[in-house]
Coordinates of C-alpha atoms in Angstrom, one line a residue:
Chain A
M1 CA -60.0 34.6 79.0
S2 CA -63.8 34.7 79.1
Q3 CA -63.8 36.9 76.0
S4 CA -61.6 34.7 73.9
N5 CA -63.0 31.4 75.0
I6 CA -65.7 29.9 72.7
M7 CA -67.1 27.6 75.3
P8 CA -69.4 29.5 77.6
G9 CA -69.6 28.9 81.3
F10 CA -65.9 29.0 82.1
R11 CA -66.2 31.4 85.2
P12 CA -69.1 29.6 87.0
T13 CA -67.7 26.1 86.4
L14 CA -64.2 27.1 87.5
A15 CA -65.7 28.9 90.6
F16 CA -67.7 25.8 91.4
T17 CA -64.8 23.5 91.0
L18 CA -62.6 25.6 93.3
L19 CA -65.4 25.9 95.9
Y20 CA -65.8 22.1 95.8
L21 CA -62.1 21.4 95.9
G22 CA -61.8 23.9 98.8
L23 CA -64.6 22.6 100.9
V24 CA -64.2 19.0 100.4
V25 CA -60.5 18.4 99.7
L26 CA -58.2 21.3 100.4
I27 CA -59.5 22.7 103.7
P28 CA -59.6 19.4 105.4
L29 CA -56.2 18.5 104.1
S30 CA -54.6 21.8 105.1
T31 CA -56.1 21.4 108.6
L32 CA -54.2 18.1 108.7
V33 CA -51.0 20.0 107.9
F34 CA -51.6 22.8 110.4
K35 CA -52.5 20.3 113.1
S36 CA -49.3 18.5 112.7
F37 CA -47.4 21.8 112.9
Q38 CA -48.3 21.7 116.6
L39 CA -45.4 19.3 116.9
S40 CA -41.8 20.5 116.8
W41 CA -39.7 19.1 114.0
E42 CA -37.9 16.8 116.6
D43 CA -41.2 15.5 117.9
Y44 CA -42.5 15.0 114.4
L45 CA -39.4 12.9 113.5
S46 CA -39.6 10.9 116.7
V47 CA -43.3 10.1 116.0
I48 CA -42.7 8.9 112.5
T49 CA -39.3 7.2 113.0
N50 CA -40.8 5.1 115.8
D51 CA -40.0 1.5 115.0
R52 CA -43.6 0.4 115.2
V53 CA -44.7 3.3 112.9
V54 CA -42.0 2.6 110.4
A55 CA -43.0 -1.1 110.3
S56 CA -46.6 -0.1 109.7
F57 CA -45.6 2.0 106.8
R58 CA -43.7 -0.9 105.3
V59 CA -46.6 -3.2 105.8
S60 CA -49.1 -0.8 104.3
F61 CA -47.2 0.1 101.2
V62 CA -45.8 -3.4 100.5
T63 CA -49.2 -5.1 100.9
S64 CA -50.9 -2.3 98.9
L65 CA -48.5 -2.6 96.0
A66 CA -48.7 -6.4 96.1
A67 CA -52.5 -6.3 96.2
A68 CA -52.6 -3.7 93.3
A69 CA -50.3 -5.9 91.3
V70 CA -52.4 -9.0 91.8
A71 CA -55.7 -7.1 91.3
S72 CA -54.3 -5.8 88.0
L73 CA -53.4 -9.3 86.8
F74 CA -56.7 -10.8 87.8
G75 CA -58.6 -7.7 86.8
F76 CA -57.1 -7.8 83.3
I77 CA -58.2 -11.4 82.8
I78 CA -61.7 -10.6 84.2
A79 CA -62.1 -7.5 82.0
W80 CA -60.9 -9.6 79.0
V81 CA -63.4 -12.4 79.7
L82 CA -66.3 -9.9 80.2
V83 CA -65.6 -8.0 77.0
R84 CA -64.4 -10.7 74.6
Y85 CA -66.6 -13.8 75.3
P86 CA -70.3 -14.3 75.4
F87 CA -71.4 -16.8 78.0
P88 CA -74.5 -17.6 80.0
G89 CA -74.9 -15.6 83.2
K90 CA -72.6 -12.9 82.0
R91 CA -74.7 -10.1 83.3
L92 CA -74.9 -11.7 86.8
F93 CA -71.1 -12.1 86.8
D94 CA -70.8 -8.5 85.6
A95 CA -72.9 -7.3 88.6
L96 CA -70.9 -9.4 91.0
I97 CA -67.7 -7.4 90.1
D98 CA -69.2 -4.2 91.6
L99 CA -70.2 -5.8 94.9
P100 CA -67.1 -4.8 96.8
F101 CA -68.0 -1.2 96.0
A102 CA -71.3 -1.5 97.8
L103 CA -70.5 -3.8 100.7
P104 CA -69.4 -2.2 104.0
T105 CA -65.8 -3.1 104.0
A106 CA -65.9 -4.3 107.6
V107 CA -68.4 -7.0 106.5
A108 CA -66.0 -8.1 103.9
G109 CA -63.2 -8.2 106.4
I110 CA -65.1 -10.3 108.9
V111 CA -66.2 -12.8 106.2
L112 CA -62.7 -13.1 104.7
A113 CA -61.2 -13.6 108.2
A114 CA -63.8 -16.3 109.0
I115 CA -63.0 -18.3 105.9
Y116 CA -59.3 -17.8 105.8
Q117 CA -58.5 -18.3 109.4
P118 CA -56.7 -21.6 110.1
N119 CA -59.9 -23.5 110.9
G120 CA -62.1 -21.7 108.3
Y121 CA -63.2 -23.3 105.0
I122 CA -60.4 -22.1 102.8
G123 CA -57.9 -21.7 105.7
T124 CA -58.0 -25.4 106.6
L125 CA -57.4 -26.3 103.0
L126 CA -54.4 -24.0 102.6
T127 CA -53.0 -25.0 105.9
D128 CA -53.3 -28.8 105.2
M129 CA -52.1 -28.6 101.6
F130 CA -49.4 -25.9 101.6
G131 CA -48.9 -25.2 105.3
L132 CA -49.9 -21.7 104.4
Q133 CA -51.6 -19.4 106.9
V134 CA -53.4 -16.4 105.4
A135 CA -55.4 -14.8 108.1
Y136 CA -53.6 -12.8 110.8
K137 CA -50.6 -12.4 108.5
P138 CA -49.6 -9.8 106.0
L139 CA -50.8 -12.2 103.4
G140 CA -54.3 -11.8 104.8
I141 CA -54.0 -8.0 104.4
V142 CA -53.2 -8.6 100.7
V143 CA -56.2 -10.9 100.3
A144 CA -58.5 -8.3 101.8
L145 CA -57.0 -5.5 99.7
I146 CA -57.3 -7.5 96.5
F147 CA -61.0 -8.0 97.3
I148 CA -61.5 -4.3 97.8
S149 CA -59.4 -3.0 94.9
L150 CA -60.3 -5.5 92.1
P151 CA -63.4 -3.6 90.8
F152 CA -61.4 -0.4 90.4
F153 CA -59.0 -2.1 88.0
V154 CA -61.7 -4.0 86.1
R155 CA -64.0 -0.9 85.6
T156 CA -61.0 1.1 84.4
V157 CA -59.8 -1.3 81.8
E158 CA -63.1 -2.7 80.7
P159 CA -64.3 0.3 78.7
V160 CA -61.0 0.8 77.0
L161 CA -60.9 -2.9 76.0
Q162 CA -64.4 -2.5 74.7
E163 CA -63.4 0.5 72.6
F164 CA -60.3 -1.3 71.3
D165 CA -60.4 -1.5 67.5
S166 CA -60.2 -5.2 66.9
T167 CA -59.4 -4.7 63.2
M168 CA -55.9 -3.9 64.5
E169 CA -55.7 -7.5 65.7
E170 CA -56.9 -8.7 62.3
A171 CA -54.4 -6.5 60.5
A172 CA -51.6 -7.9 62.7
S173 CA -52.8 -11.5 61.9
S174 CA -53.0 -10.8 58.2
L175 CA -49.3 -9.6 58.4
G176 CA -48.3 -13.0 59.7
A177 CA -48.3 -12.3 63.5
T178 CA -49.0 -15.3 65.8
R179 CA -51.7 -14.9 68.5
R180 CA -49.0 -14.3 71.1
Q181 CA -47.4 -11.6 69.0
V182 CA -50.7 -10.0 68.5
F183 CA -51.3 -9.9 72.2
V184 CA -47.9 -8.8 73.2
R185 CA -47.3 -6.2 70.5
I186 CA -50.8 -4.9 69.7
I187 CA -53.2 -5.5 72.5
L188 CA -51.0 -4.9 75.6
P189 CA -49.4 -1.7 74.5
N190 CA -52.8 -0.2 73.7
L191 CA -54.1 -1.2 77.1
L192 CA -51.1 -0.1 79.1
P193 CA -52.2 3.5 79.9
A194 CA -55.6 2.3 81.1
S195 CA -53.9 -0.5 83.1
L196 CA -51.6 2.0 84.8
T197 CA -54.6 4.1 85.8
G198 CA -56.4 1.0 87.1
F199 CA -53.2 0.0 89.0
A200 CA -53.0 3.5 90.5
L201 CA -56.6 3.5 91.6
A202 CA -56.3 0.0 93.1
F203 CA -53.2 1.1 94.9
A204 CA -54.7 4.3 96.2
R205 CA -57.8 2.4 97.4
S206 CA -55.6 -0.2 99.2
V207 CA -53.4 2.3 101.0
G208 CA -56.4 4.1 102.5
E209 CA -58.4 0.9 103.4
Y210 CA -59.1 0.3 107.0
G211 CA -62.3 -1.6 107.6
S212 CA -61.7 -4.9 106.0
V213 CA -58.1 -5.2 106.9
I214 CA -58.2 -4.9 110.6
F215 CA -60.4 -8.0 110.9
I216 CA -58.1 -10.3 108.9
A217 CA -54.7 -8.7 109.7
G218 CA -54.4 -9.8 113.3
N219 CA -52.8 -6.4 114.0
L220 CA -49.6 -7.8 115.5
P221 CA -47.1 -4.9 116.1
Y222 CA -44.2 -4.9 113.6
V223 CA -45.9 -7.6 111.6
S224 CA -49.4 -6.9 110.4
E225 CA -50.2 -3.4 111.6
I226 CA -51.2 -1.0 108.9
V227 CA -50.8 2.8 109.0
P228 CA -54.5 3.6 109.3
L229 CA -54.6 1.4 112.4
M230 CA -51.6 3.3 113.8
I231 CA -53.5 6.6 113.3
I232 CA -56.7 5.2 115.0
T233 CA -54.6 3.9 117.9
K234 CA -53.0 7.4 118.4
L235 CA -56.5 9.0 118.2
E236 CA -57.8 6.6 120.8
Q237 CA -54.9 7.7 123.1
Y238 CA -55.8 11.4 122.4
E239 CA -52.5 12.0 120.7
Y240 CA -54.1 14.1 117.9
A241 CA -50.9 15.7 116.8
G242 CA -49.1 12.4 116.5
A243 CA -52.0 11.0 114.5
T244 CA -51.9 13.8 112.1
A245 CA -48.1 13.6 111.7
I246 CA -48.5 9.9 110.6
A247 CA -51.4 10.8 108.4
L248 CA -49.5 13.7 106.8
T249 CA -46.5 11.5 106.1
M250 CA -48.7 8.8 104.6
L251 CA -50.4 11.5 102.4
V252 CA -47.1 12.7 101.1
I253 CA -45.8 9.3 100.3
S254 CA -49.1 8.3 98.6
F255 CA -49.1 11.5 96.6
L256 CA -45.5 11.0 95.4
L257 CA -46.2 7.4 94.4
L258 CA -49.4 8.3 92.5
L259 CA -47.4 11.2 90.9
V260 CA -44.8 8.7 89.7
I261 CA -47.5 6.4 88.3
N262 CA -49.1 9.3 86.5
L263 CA -45.8 10.4 85.0
L264 CA -45.2 6.9 83.9
Q265 CA -48.6 6.8 82.3
L266 CA -47.9 10.1 80.6
W267 CA -44.6 8.7 79.3
V268 CA -46.3 5.6 78.0
R269 CA -49.0 7.6 76.2
K270 CA -46.5 9.9 74.7
R271 CA -44.4 7.1 73.5
S272 CA -47.3 5.4 71.9
G273 CA -48.5 8.5 70.1
Q274 CA -51.7 8.8 72.1
L275 CA -51.0 12.4 73.1
Chain B
M1 CA -51.6 -15.9 42.4
S2 CA -54.9 -17.1 41.0
I3 CA -58.0 -17.3 43.2
L4 CA -60.7 -19.9 42.9
L5 CA -63.8 -19.9 45.0
S6 CA -66.2 -22.8 44.8
N7 CA -69.7 -23.0 46.3
I8 CA -69.0 -20.5 49.0
S9 CA -72.0 -20.0 51.4
K10 CA -72.1 -18.0 54.6
K11 CA -74.9 -17.3 57.1
F12 CA -75.0 -14.9 60.0
G13 CA -77.7 -16.3 62.2
R14 CA -80.7 -16.6 59.8
F15 CA -79.4 -14.0 57.4
S16 CA -77.8 -15.5 54.4
A17 CA -74.8 -13.3 53.5
L18 CA -73.4 -15.4 50.7
N19 CA -75.2 -18.0 48.5
N20 CA -73.2 -20.5 46.5
I21 CA -70.6 -18.2 45.2
N22 CA -68.4 -19.5 42.4
L23 CA -65.6 -17.2 41.2
E24 CA -62.3 -17.5 39.4
I25 CA -59.8 -14.7 39.3
P26 CA -56.8 -15.2 37.1
E27 CA -53.3 -14.1 38.2
G28 CA -52.4 -10.4 38.0
E29 CA -55.9 -9.1 37.6
L30 CA -57.3 -6.0 39.4
V31 CA -60.9 -7.0 40.3
A32 CA -63.7 -5.0 41.9
L33 CA -66.4 -6.6 44.0
L34 CA -69.2 -4.2 43.4
G35 CA -72.6 -4.2 45.1
P36 CA -75.0 -2.3 47.3
S37 CA -74.3 -2.3 51.1
G38 CA -75.3 -5.6 52.7
C39 CA -74.8 -7.6 49.5
G40 CA -72.0 -9.7 51.0
K41 CA -69.0 -8.3 49.2
T42 CA -67.0 -7.6 52.3
T43 CA -67.9 -11.0 53.8
L44 CA -66.6 -12.6 50.6
L45 CA -63.4 -10.6 50.8
R46 CA -62.9 -11.6 54.4
I47 CA -63.5 -15.2 53.5
I48 CA -60.7 -15.1 50.8
A49 CA -58.5 -13.5 53.5
G50 CA -59.3 -16.1 56.1
L51 CA -60.7 -13.6 58.5
E52 CA -64.1 -15.3 58.2
R53 CA -64.9 -19.0 57.7
P54 CA -67.4 -20.0 55.0
D55 CA -70.2 -22.4 56.2
Q56 CA -69.7 -24.3 53.0
G57 CA -67.4 -24.2 50.0
R58 CA -63.6 -24.0 49.3
V59 CA -61.1 -21.2 48.8
L60 CA -58.2 -22.1 46.5
L61 CA -55.2 -19.9 46.1
N62 CA -53.0 -20.9 43.2
G63 CA -54.7 -24.3 43.1
E64 CA -54.0 -25.0 46.8
D65 CA -56.9 -25.5 49.2
K66 CA -56.6 -22.8 51.8
T67 CA -60.1 -23.0 53.3
E68 CA -58.9 -24.2 56.7
Q69 CA -55.7 -22.1 56.8
H70 CA -55.3 -19.3 59.3
V71 CA -55.1 -15.8 57.9
S72 CA -51.5 -15.4 59.1
H73 CA -50.4 -18.2 56.8
R74 CA -52.2 -17.3 53.6
G75 CA -49.8 -14.8 52.3
I76 CA -52.4 -12.2 51.7
G77 CA -52.2 -8.4 52.2
F78 CA -55.4 -6.9 53.6
V79 CA -56.2 -3.2 53.6
F80 CA -59.0 -2.4 56.0
Q81 CA -61.7 0.2 55.4
H82 CA -60.7 2.2 58.4
Y83 CA -57.0 1.4 57.8
A84 CA -56.6 -0.4 61.2
L85 CA -53.1 1.2 61.6
F86 CA -51.4 0.4 64.9
R87 CA -52.0 3.5 66.9
H88 CA -49.2 3.0 69.3
M89 CA -46.5 2.7 66.6
T90 CA -44.9 5.2 64.3
V91 CA -45.5 5.0 60.5
F92 CA -42.2 3.3 60.2
D93 CA -42.9 0.6 62.8
N94 CA -46.3 0.0 61.3
V95 CA -44.8 -0.8 57.9
A96 CA -42.0 -2.8 59.5
F97 CA -44.4 -4.9 61.6
G98 CA -45.0 -7.7 59.1
L99 CA -41.2 -8.1 58.7
R100 CA -40.5 -8.1 62.4
V101 CA -43.0 -10.7 63.4
K102 CA -41.6 -13.3 61.0
P103 CA -40.0 -16.4 62.6
R104 CA -36.4 -15.8 63.2
R105 CA -35.0 -17.8 60.4
E106 CA -37.1 -16.0 57.8
R107 CA -36.7 -12.6 59.4
P108 CA -34.5 -10.1 57.5
G109 CA -31.8 -8.3 59.4
E110 CA -32.6 -4.9 60.9
H111 CA -30.6 -3.1 58.3
E112 CA -32.5 -4.8 55.5
I113 CA -35.8 -4.0 57.2
V114 CA -34.9 -0.4 57.4
K115 CA -34.0 -0.3 53.8
K116 CA -37.1 -2.1 52.7
V117 CA -39.5 0.0 54.8
H118 CA -38.0 3.2 53.4
A119 CA -38.4 1.8 49.9
L120 CA -42.0 1.0 50.5
L121 CA -42.7 4.4 52.1
E122 CA -41.1 6.0 49.0
L123 CA -43.4 3.9 46.8
V124 CA -46.4 5.4 48.5
Q125 CA -44.6 8.8 48.5
L126 CA -44.8 9.2 52.3
D127 CA -41.2 8.6 53.5
W128 CA -41.1 12.0 55.0
L129 CA -43.8 10.9 57.5
H130 CA -41.9 7.9 58.8
D131 CA -41.6 9.1 62.4
R132 CA -45.2 10.3 62.8
Y133 CA -48.0 8.4 64.5
P134 CA -51.2 7.4 62.7
D135 CA -53.3 9.9 64.6
Q136 CA -51.2 12.7 63.1
L137 CA -51.9 11.7 59.5
S138 CA -54.8 12.6 57.1
G139 CA -57.2 9.9 55.8
G140 CA -55.4 9.6 52.4
Q141 CA -52.0 9.3 54.0
R142 CA -53.3 6.6 56.4
Q143 CA -54.7 4.7 53.5
R144 CA -51.4 4.7 51.7
I145 CA -49.5 3.7 54.9
A146 CA -52.0 0.8 55.3
L147 CA -51.2 -0.2 51.8
A148 CA -47.4 0.0 52.3
R149 CA -47.8 -2.1 55.4
A150 CA -49.7 -4.7 53.6
L151 CA -47.2 -4.8 50.7
A152 CA -44.2 -5.2 53.1
V153 CA -44.7 -8.9 53.4
E154 CA -44.8 -9.3 49.7
P155 CA -48.3 -10.8 49.6
S156 CA -49.3 -12.8 46.6
V157 CA -52.9 -11.4 46.8
L158 CA -53.8 -7.9 47.8
L159 CA -57.3 -7.5 49.3
L160 CA -58.8 -4.0 49.9
D161 CA -62.0 -3.4 51.7
E162 CA -63.6 -0.2 50.5
P163 CA -60.2 1.4 50.2
F164 CA -61.5 4.8 49.4
G165 CA -64.8 4.8 51.2
A166 CA -63.8 7.1 54.0
L167 CA -62.0 9.7 51.9
D168 CA -63.3 12.9 50.4
A169 CA -64.0 13.1 46.8
S170 CA -60.8 14.8 45.4
V171 CA -58.5 12.6 47.4
R172 CA -60.4 9.6 46.3
K173 CA -60.0 10.5 42.6
D174 CA -56.2 10.8 43.0
L175 CA -55.9 7.6 44.9
R176 CA -57.9 5.6 42.4
Q177 CA -55.5 6.6 39.6
W178 CA -52.6 5.9 41.9
L179 CA -53.9 2.4 42.8
R180 CA -54.2 1.6 39.2
N181 CA -50.7 2.7 38.4
L182 CA -49.4 0.8 41.4
H183 CA -51.1 -2.4 40.4
H184 CA -49.7 -1.9 36.9
E185 CA -46.2 -1.6 38.5
L186 CA -46.5 -4.6 41.0
N187 CA -48.8 -6.8 39.0
V188 CA -50.0 -8.5 42.2
T189 CA -53.5 -10.1 42.0
S190 CA -55.8 -7.6 43.7
I191 CA -59.4 -7.5 44.8
F192 CA -61.1 -4.5 46.1
V193 CA -64.6 -4.0 47.5
T194 CA -66.7 -1.0 46.6
H195 CA -70.2 0.2 46.5
D196 CA -69.3 2.9 44.1
Q197 CA -69.9 1.8 40.5
E198 CA -67.9 4.7 39.1
E199 CA -64.9 3.7 41.2
A200 CA -65.2 0.0 40.1
M201 CA -65.5 1.0 36.4
E202 CA -62.5 3.4 36.6
V203 CA -60.1 1.3 38.6
A204 CA -60.8 -2.4 37.9
S205 CA -59.9 -4.5 34.8
R206 CA -62.8 -6.8 35.8
V207 CA -65.9 -6.1 37.8
V208 CA -68.0 -8.7 39.8
V209 CA -71.4 -7.4 40.6
L210 CA -73.0 -8.9 43.8
N211 CA -76.5 -8.6 45.1
Q212 CA -78.1 -10.3 48.0
G213 CA -75.3 -12.8 48.4
R214 CA -75.2 -13.8 44.7
I215 CA -73.1 -12.9 41.8
E216 CA -75.3 -11.1 39.3
Q217 CA -72.7 -10.6 36.6
Q218 CA -68.9 -10.5 36.0
G219 CA -66.9 -9.1 33.2
S220 CA -64.9 -6.1 32.0
P221 CA -66.3 -2.7 32.8
S222 CA -67.5 -2.0 29.3
D223 CA -69.0 -5.5 29.0
I224 CA -71.1 -4.9 32.1
Y225 CA -72.1 -1.4 31.1
D226 CA -73.0 -2.3 27.5
H227 CA -74.5 -5.7 28.1
P228 CA -76.1 -5.8 31.5
A229 CA -77.2 -9.3 32.3
N230 CA -80.3 -8.4 34.2
A231 CA -82.4 -5.5 35.4
F232 CA -80.5 -5.2 38.7
V233 CA -77.1 -4.8 37.0
S234 CA -78.6 -2.3 34.5
R235 CA -80.0 -0.1 37.2
F236 CA -77.0 -0.4 39.5
I237 CA -74.4 0.4 36.9
G238 CA -74.8 3.9 35.5
Q239 CA -78.1 5.8 35.0
T240 CA -81.0 4.1 33.5
N241 CA -84.6 5.0 32.6
V242 CA -87.0 2.2 33.2
F243 CA -90.1 1.9 31.1
T244 CA -92.5 -0.7 32.3
P245 CA -95.7 -1.7 30.5
E246 CA -97.5 -1.5 33.9
Q247 CA -96.6 2.2 34.3
Q248 CA -96.6 3.5 30.8
D249 CA -99.3 2.6 28.3
D250 CA -98.1 0.5 25.3
A251 CA -99.4 2.8 22.7
W252 CA -97.1 5.6 23.9
L253 CA -94.1 3.4 24.2
A254 CA -94.7 2.1 20.7
T255 CA -94.6 5.7 19.2
F256 CA -90.9 5.8 19.9
G257 CA -90.1 2.2 19.0
L258 CA -90.2 0.4 22.3
Q259 CA -91.8 -3.1 22.2
P260 CA -95.0 -3.3 24.0
G261 CA -95.4 -5.8 26.9
K262 CA -91.8 -5.7 28.1
T263 CA -89.7 -3.7 30.5
A264 CA -87.2 -1.5 28.7
H265 CA -84.1 0.0 30.3
V266 CA -82.8 3.0 28.3
R267 CA -79.6 4.9 29.2
P268 CA -80.1 8.6 29.2
H269 CA -77.5 9.1 26.5
D270 CA -79.5 6.7 24.2
I271 CA -82.5 9.0 24.0
D272 CA -82.4 11.6 21.2
I273 CA -84.8 14.5 21.5
E274 CA -86.0 17.0 18.9
K275 CA -88.1 20.1 19.2
S276 CA -91.7 19.3 18.0
S277 CA -94.5 21.6 17.1
E278 CA -97.1 18.8 17.1
Q279 CA -99.8 19.0 19.7
D280 CA -99.5 15.3 20.7
A281 CA -95.7 15.2 20.9
Q282 CA -94.4 12.4 23.1
A283 CA -92.9 14.5 25.9
I284 CA -92.4 17.9 27.5
L285 CA -89.1 19.3 28.6
K286 CA -89.5 20.0 32.2
D287 CA -86.1 21.2 33.3
W288 CA -82.4 20.7 32.6
Q289 CA -79.1 20.6 34.5
H290 CA -75.5 21.3 33.7
L291 CA -73.3 18.3 34.5
G292 CA -70.1 19.7 33.1
A293 CA -69.6 18.3 29.6
L294 CA -73.1 16.9 29.5
I295 CA -76.5 18.3 29.9
R296 CA -79.2 16.3 31.7
V297 CA -82.7 17.0 30.4
E298 CA -85.6 16.2 32.6
L299 CA -88.6 15.0 30.5
V300 CA -92.2 14.1 31.3
K301 CA -94.6 12.2 29.3
N302 CA -97.0 14.5 27.5
G303 CA -100.2 14.6 29.6
S304 CA -98.7 12.9 32.8
N305 CA -96.1 13.2 35.4
D306 CA -93.9 10.2 34.5
R307 CA -90.4 11.6 34.6
F308 CA -87.3 10.3 32.7
Y309 CA -84.0 11.7 31.6
A310 CA -81.9 12.2 28.5
E311 CA -78.3 13.3 28.4
M312 CA -76.4 14.9 25.6
P313 CA -73.3 17.0 25.0
N314 CA -73.4 20.6 25.8
E315 CA -73.0 21.7 22.2
H316 CA -75.7 19.5 21.0
F317 CA -78.2 20.8 23.5
K318 CA -77.4 24.4 22.5
R319 CA -78.1 23.6 18.9
L320 CA -81.5 22.2 19.7
Q321 CA -82.5 25.6 21.2
L322 CA -84.9 24.1 23.7
D323 CA -86.6 25.8 26.6
K324 CA -88.5 24.7 29.6
G325 CA -92.0 23.7 28.6
D326 CA -91.2 22.9 25.0
K327 CA -92.7 19.9 23.4
V328 CA -90.2 17.3 22.1
S329 CA -90.3 14.1 20.1
L330 CA -88.2 11.1 21.2
R331 CA -86.1 8.6 19.5
I332 CA -84.5 5.6 21.2
R333 CA -81.1 4.6 19.9
Q334 CA -80.7 1.5 22.1
A335 CA -82.5 -0.3 24.8
H336 CA -82.2 -3.4 27.0
W337 CA -85.2 -5.5 27.6
F338 CA -85.7 -7.6 30.7

């Protein structure tokens, strides 16, 4: 291999990559697996089929998917505005997008809870106008997750949109396509792979989020408890094996979902000749 | 379709890209917009297409004012410099695009679309590539697919922006010939932009020379070559030796028949040279290069370093039996004064 490869540095870089993966990712994750092996198969099943745990899985994945979907839609529009139109204050706006990256998520959770609770600024409005309560409901979780995951989508799609060859749009127009047709047939298909990546990142971030959610979720059993909260609860009760069992299950489900999204992305790329 | 441009002006910020352009292109012509980069030729083409709005002036296609009309309604075919093929579609879908986006009542049936697309792909001799994606094609193939795509909607005007600019020399030569034949076959009014004067002369039936947002001259290729309207055109089209009274002294210019006090442009092939034994011969042969059928002779004025060139057929040069350093006398067959 090292003889036939033109690029130098294959061995040291691979060694470094493996070392890094081992220390930071694989060893901690395998510890998780081994720890959960302390439980017998029956005990494991009884932990994860516990009604409250199953409900938390449903809450976590449904809210994460919903948040990733909404973040994708909003994120697409934001990326579009940032790339396509010049406007005053654009740089400031651009910097604001990244804020959720830097903010401690607990701070975000507390602020969101404060304004979305029934007597908060936005909460009162929503309750009065639509009879809608956001905070302490699954909807509140979605709001927090959108806040957290939005920059992941925007920052993934933005560079691709920037690189997008806009003469393709002009070519489509010159062939008689309406603006709608240009958008649907030319722009969207070219941004789909990046959008799927953005969606996957937003989803992954949402599934793992803890800090911001617990403040706005209300954490009602069976209604608005998320999986990370279940894990923390187990840990606080010194049920380490039970906590790892839930964590492992969550890891496997997340991995499978991300795998599906990646395969979907591969398929889209192949179909559009980008591979 | 005939094209009429009247008083077209366009500014980008404070830069004036086009300045009062008036141009009439009769139906069926193959016209080259020729000029150095930044002269406004692409902007003019984009204004005709409707991809750019002029600040002032009108665009008339077939006598109809189309200045305000959107590009999608102008019935033009536009071929982009870098092809702008749809990367996510096969060659077939690229060519079919213009037919598939037509409003339902004008749209041909799928069967007809398939037939027409294959016919177009055969016209550009690339039907065997119909299921490939643009990224899998060479530059020349992409260019021809872009052309087939533009022709699919049966445009009444075909506009090509530097159609051969991004191709290598041999492919470019083939495609030039091919474009000329295609135009002959379809007889659709076509305008192409180029900065390559050779390409313009070879392909177009009519050349429009632009410089700094203005039209310097227009006419047939031989017109422009033989009767350049001004110094810019003379220097831009073909090779020219420039003799200015400021640089060369009048007495020397007069010895080979150039009028004193004026700037003379002399084509290299309009200079005859002869071996001379006189001590004060007009020039010295410095060097010579083989350009295929022609020999280019590098000359300097006797007693200075002013360099100029003469060209002659290979055979002729051999007969003169000249060597580097030989003294030569000059005779000018024809010159343009500006």
